[in-house]
Amino acid sequence: MAVIHETPPPPAAAVQPRNSLGDRISRMLYARPKARLTGLLLLPLGWLGVLYIGSLILLFITAFWRTDSFTSKVIPAFTLENFIEIITVPAYQQTALRTIGIALAVTVLCAALALPLGLYMAKVASPKMRAALAIGITLPLWAGYLVKVFSWRITFSSGGPLDWLLAPLGLAGPGYGTAALIITLAYLWFPYMAVPVYNAFRQIPDSLFDASSDLGAKAWSTVWTVAVPLLKPAFVAGSIFTFSLSLGDYIAAQFVGGKTQVIGTVIASNINLNPPLAAAFGTVPILVVVLYLFLARKSGALKQL
Amino acid sequence: MRASTASLSPATEEPALSGDAISLSSVTKSFGEFTAVKDLDLDIRSGEFFSLLGPSGSGKTTVLRMVAGFEPVTSGTIKLHGTDVTSKAPFERDVNTVFQDYALFPHLTVAQNVGYGLKLRKTPKADRERRVAEALDMVRLPQVAGRLPSQLSGGQRQRIALARALILRPQVLLLDEPLGALDKQLREQMQIELKQIQREVGITFIFVTHDQEEALTLSDRVAVFNNGNIEQVGTPEDLYERPATRFVATFLGSTNLVEGELARQLTGTDSLVSIRPERIHLAAPGTPAPEGFSSVPATIEEIVYTGPTTRYVASTATGDRLIVQEQNDSRASAASRGDAVELQWPARFNFHVS
Amino acid sequence: MRASTASLSPATEEPALSGDAISLSSVTKSFGEFTAVKDLDLDIRSGEFFSLLGPSGSGKTTVLRMVAGFEPVTSGTIKLHGTDVTSKAPFERDVNTVFQDYALFPHLTVAQNVGYGLKLRKTPKADRERRVAEALDMVRLPQVAGRLPSQLSGGQRQRIALARALILRPQVLLLDEPLGALDKQLREQMQIELKQIQREVGITFIFVTHDQEEALTLSDRVAVFNNGNIEQVGTPEDLYERPATRFVATFLGSTNLVEGELARQLTGTDSLVSIRPERIHLAAPGTPAPEGFSSVPATIEEIVYTGPTTRYVASTATGDRLIVQEQNDSRASAASRGDAVELQWPARFNFHVS
Amino acid sequence: GCGGDASTSGSGTTGIQVPDLPMASEVGESEGQVNIIAWAGFVEDGSTNPDADWVSAFEEETKCQVNRKVGATSDEMVQLMRSGEYDLVSASGDASLRLIAGGDVAPINTELIPNFGNIVDGLKGQVYDTLNGKSYGVPIGRGANVLMYNTDHVAEAPDSWAPLWEEDTEYAGKTMAYDSPIYIADAAVYLMATQPDLGITNPYALDADQLAAAVELLKTQNGLVGEYWNDALKAVSSISSGTAHMGTGWQVIVNLAQGDGGKVESVLPKEGATGWSDTWMIAAEAKNPNCAYKWMDYASSAEVNAQISQNFGMAPANALACEGSDANAAHCETFHATDEEYYKQVWMWTTPVEQCVDGRTDVTCTNYQEWTKAWTEVKG
Amino acid sequence: MRLSASAKITLRVFAGLVMAAIYLPLLLVIANSFNATTSGAFPIQEFTTRWWVAAWHNEGVREALWTSLKVASVATVIALLLGSMVAFALSRYDFFGKNTINLLVVLPIALPGIVTGVALNNTFKTVLEPLGIGLGLFSVIVGHATFCIVMVFNNVQARLGRMNRGLEEAAMDMGANVVKTFFQVTFPGFRSAFVAGGLLAFALSFDEVVVTTFTAPPGTETLPIWIFNNMARPNQAPVVNVIAAVLIVASMIPVYLSQRLTGDDRK
Ligand SMILES: Nc1ncnc2c1ncn2[C@@H]1O[C@H](COP(=O)(O)OP(=O)(O)OP(=O)(O)O)[C@@H](O)[C@H]1O
Ligand SMILES: Nc1ncnc2c1ncn2[C@@H]1O[C@H](COP(=O)(O)OP(=O)(O)OP(=O)(O)O)[C@@H](O)[C@H]1O
Ligand SMILES: [Mg+2]
Ligand SMILES: [Mg+2]
């Protein structure tokens, strides 16, 4: 049996006692994880939790106030009138429902386009093509919101580019209206859907597709039974943007919506004249979005944004 | 030599399909400039447990993927039980695959995973449920039917992947390093189960691995791959005891490769000779060599205890270093570092390799 | 017993530190409800190559991380060369770590990685460069100094991680499964190099692994972990030849565990007995047992050829199944399936385990 | 005045209660700056278009630096004036009454504005800027909301608003209407002509029943209209491309469309029309009253008023702005600047308030807030 | 996945159509900046560079651009700071209310801009103005930073999630204190995500209309607001086309940068 170690130790290269400011801060921080966390959260929570949420609450409180009918000045006197009004006047309900419908349609349209595009980019395209397309779908994000809305306004104009393109087929564009609005919004927010879907597609191991076809599935049934369920979180993540951005938009509606009235239009047209009513109507998208986020969080999609 | 006991071949016990289950003729696969598999011929018999063994990047997976139909061949033909399937899609081939990463569908339960292939074939529900239950019984995991793959351990996942592939009763099952991701204990246990299941179902297994021990213990026959070529095909004993090339000799277990002076002393020619460390034993210096034995005087340089065996590094007068492996059984020698010894082994274990 | 050859101990060659490099007294670590390490006492001597061996989740990494200071202890004290460091931050402890995934800084070159610790200590540039070059020489990679870690192979990364940790000449080096990610060939080569480097620098190595072979071949002493407890501490031979518990016996190599009737025949009591497969050899039926040998008649049930060895499964009259491992050397028996044989081994290799 | 009936406009007859605020008695030293909220094109320093610059000269002359914010809608202007940041606003008729009644703007001492004398008669003393005999605004210009049509699609010049309102119109889906609650007045103007028994005498004085009738008409129109517009360019592109065949518009839109080669013409239909006139108003608590007065006078000079009105595209308020050059004269011709007969048919935007501006005292009229609500309902 | 040749062709054509749909409208804007008519009539009959000359001499644009740059830069810096802090807190610590904070960060981008804008406007006017902080460049920046935080947060959090904590431990193991570890190891590790998040935040702020409308004081015009105001101004509209065309072309720069950054990560 081996005999073990009996000679004395060589002088150990002892760690020098160090005491620079950084060291002292470090030692303090290292020992106190709670303090580190507090330090990290203090500023952001002050900003978002107090300033932002505080503002929303203040706005919410305004919704219970009245406006002087003549001067349209806000009078801080409690009333439920505004809420009663948005609940009882059919125009408000219709507008809210229409806007939600438009937002859903935009989301579905984006998802329907993102799926085959994602499939192509992630699983068919050559790496070069893939990179080019990845840039291709994100570039318009930077091109300016108004620029894009405006270009669609031109596109949908009567006798404009779309009519011109469709003329040989004996068709005409939809003209300004709800359809044009949905297309424009889908165009505006498409990258927010396409990028997560594409990334999620890339993360699905090829072996799952191989396995599916090995077990007898044809390409499209593989897409439906394997890809789509696995992409669900990405679709949900993308839809948070497509849905809530569509829900709040009113400038696009103004430009290509024809006479389509959306939630944003109503808020905007009341914000100066009757702020309490605008605030009350503003709670509609807040409720819808918060509910949507809540459901999305349940599906774990928030982590994928 | 104990050829008769060399492998636990099921082929002699099960009713086997006659002829070749799979036959590849001059199959080549190129990825752009790079040729991953070169002009390969390979015949695998029905009911065989056949392994593809080779280092990383040698083309094993590529061959398997071509057989399964995931990868089109560049040239050559692939036949399955005599039928040319070269241009068939995967879902048209009667082979199934167990993937290295198992490729279980994460959104489906174990039962849904296993029943996936049957569902695609529109098997009636009752029938499907019965067969899923049977398949889960076979891999001894009836209790996990309702779980998701993420709730299973590695070994369990491996078995579910197996059940999913076997439920379709393919003629050939392809397994791509199915045990690669498991830890040692689990791997050994799964090896035993795999072998048992293959015997039970009696279908052809094509098994890819880069672990030589695994290939040797499990297979009826093994093809050793190197650089997109097959170096040698044969039974485990063929390969281990009579390696045809230096590559095969070193890739399967450790070996002493001897050249020059010492090789001349041992075999009369100075071409490369391979001697397995476990063939050599230590004798007292000057012990005369028995009839038909090679004998070389040497000095013990290093001794490494590994538990069941002890490994000695011995240097000879010719300046070669030979490794000797002795089992720590009742007959183990008790040499110490620096001892002079005589290395002796039957001369028939001197193999020329190219 | 060949105690003198049991380990390649550097202790007899290098000046070793007296006393304990590290000593843990009743160290406990809980993560919430779960206790990962329970009331652990452990002393590691200066200059030792000490391994922590155990299955996944047994608490090895947790112990290492507490020693390094990454994880605060729940209770207990940790001393480094007699100084209590329990509440010191990692950057205040004179130990360095080689991480399982190497944790090389991807944005720094190899030389910058290795020199990082010296730079923090404000070592003059010339001095630093010299020592970096020395360290790279030591791990035999002087040529990669200018590369980024992403441009290195797995084995090279491992050696750079080693160089980076050793350049600070810590009193203790912690290694968390440093070879776990390497393939078999490379792992074996790196084992040899690690051992050599430890001998050269002569500092204490604490080495975490779940590979028993690795632990046995490399270590001066090994602690076997199970479930947050240490089952046994000792030299490789202690552990392999004289396992204290059933867990240690089965975790270190394969073993035959015998109870009841057969145990009574062998040892007189019917408590659990462990017999290593390689200790047993096959004799012709009826061969009388030599003095001090156990002998059991049996029938060969199964034969598995593994290359260097052949494994037999033999069933005894008592209904037990014993595994026998024979090296395929010149003296190998030639038993066939179904043969009646006599299993014989020196009775001193019958060990009671609890 | 509006609708040509002087008795319904002018001082104090409506009995609207307004806060009694003092007015300036003299213009003192420059404060160094003045903050103005104005329609696009009213306050230009050459930064958007080097040819349009009348601010620089003012700054030079008075040492008052001009800070401008462009207001997009009347509502926004009202809101911004209440923030107290601004000294001056270029208020349209649908904003001015609110500002006056809310005590946000002060009466103006016209004595201190020499150029006030040259304002055309038709713009003086209107109900939307003059209350209880006090003038609250200095007129800038005016324009009518005319009927535009694209001659490619409309062969014969229409003389009535009927194609925009009547269910059987051949232009269903191809018309365009203005997008603001004040557009309810356009419906009222049409109703005045087509349904006299409703008793509407002033489109800005609608009782509940009259409003309901207007809303009814507007809802009909909603089914016919192709789109609503609220910025001029949108209207230009729609009418000149033919996306809309016909619609409510401003003269300036017609001019631009023609300039682009669009085959667009306009008429003032027989039923009359609504229109707008903008005035400078000074904040009740103006921080820079002296500069504000200086600006009001400066901007009302014939020369500057001509520039503003030509840049924006409206009839100038200063009669002299039509003289001096051929361009000035041509401009005034196009915009009917001095044609009081023309503006007699035009009902200038006025904020609807509860006290009926038509003088009725037996009913309560609907206020602008109600109009806004009604407008939301119209659009659905 | 092995797809049939026809399926591949269908997908390729589909991808081509999507790309065409994305880019034709943008090309249209560029083409329109040379359209001689003021309302951008189509098809274009006559080309001119007059609007480009007009845009070049337009001081308002330059001022608005400068304002936009100021606002976007400061908002980005704030978003970088706050976004990274939240990202660190959420990815490195477990604590009660973590999910709520995650939701809180996403809220400003998910809620309609008009709600955010109106709410902030209301707060500035009723609460902060009495304290001496009225609407100003600052309020615009506050508004922008609020919804930009999420961009930085998303990027940094994703990276931190993938980052090897072992690297930080290795640095401390070598003797680096907490501060040095952060700057020498942690920060280089998420730098590219940090910059990419910053770029996104900058772009978002640079493009914002609605919140700006409600938080901007008199005389403060960002580029989008300038565009918005001038789109409605008949004589200016063609100049807007020019600015839009320039913006489209200029947008290549951040895209190129962010692509290079994310490209780096894959190495
Ligand atoms: N799709 C591909 N494109 C380009 N080269 C490929 C592709 N697939 C495999 N290769 C190359 O072909 C060679 C053989 O690969 P293969 O996967 O068959 O090796 P292998 O023997 O299975 O190795 P391993 O043990 O690492 O799995 C490798 O050099 C690999 O890089
Ligand atoms: N941060 C942690 N939080 C909760 N549990 C932990 C944490 N770290 C380790 N554990 C648990 O403590 C136990 C011991 O873990 P440890 O990493 O020490 O095991 P190990 O012996 O190193 O295993 P392996 O061989 O898999 O690395 C495991 O059950 C593990 O799940
Ligand atoms: Mg492979
Ligand atoms: Mg571990």
PDB file of N, CA and C and ligand atoms in Angstrom, chain B residues 57 60-62 100 176-177 208, ligand 3:
ATOM      1  N   GLY B  57     -17.824  10.413 -38.223  1.00  0.00           N
ATOM      2  CA  GLY B  57     -17.638  10.944 -39.574  1.00  0.00           C
ATOM      3  C   GLY B  57     -17.271   9.905 -40.606  1.00  0.00           C
ATOM      4  N   LYS B  60     -21.317   6.106 -41.252  1.00  0.00           N
ATOM      5  CA  LYS B  60     -22.288   5.124 -40.762  1.00  0.00           C
ATOM      6  C   LYS B  60     -23.714   5.657 -40.848  1.00  0.00           C
ATOM      7  N   THR B  61     -23.897   6.838 -40.285  1.00  0.00           N
ATOM      8  CA  THR B  61     -25.235   7.413 -40.303  1.00  0.00           C
ATOM      9  C   THR B  61     -25.709   7.632 -41.735  1.00  0.00           C
ATOM     10  N   THR B  62     -24.815   8.068 -42.565  1.00  0.00           N
ATOM     11  CA  THR B  62     -25.185   8.312 -43.963  1.00  0.00           C
ATOM     12  C   THR B  62     -25.720   7.043 -44.613  1.00  0.00           C
ATOM     13  N   GLN B 100     -30.883   8.371 -32.972  1.00  0.00           N
ATOM     14  CA  GLN B 100     -29.908   8.561 -31.900  1.00  0.00           C
ATOM     15  C   GLN B 100     -30.484   9.420 -30.774  1.00  0.00           C
ATOM     16  N   ASP B 176     -29.669   4.004 -34.901  1.00  0.00           N
ATOM     17  CA  ASP B 176     -28.503   4.876 -35.020  1.00  0.00           C
ATOM     18  C   ASP B 176     -27.982   5.263 -33.641  1.00  0.00           C
ATOM     19  N   GLU B 177     -26.946   4.592 -33.207  1.00  0.00           N
ATOM     20  CA  GLU B 177     -26.359   4.828 -31.886  1.00  0.00           C
ATOM     21  C   GLU B 177     -27.434   5.006 -30.829  1.00  0.00           C
ATOM     22  N   VAL B 208     -25.987   1.037 -35.561  1.00  0.00           N
ATOM     23  CA  VAL B 208     -24.818   1.894 -35.752  1.00  0.00           C
ATOM     24  C   VAL B 208     -24.209   2.237 -34.406  1.00  0.00           C
TER      25      VAL B 208
HETATM   26 MG    MG F   3     -23.784   9.198 -36.985  1.00  0.00          MG
END
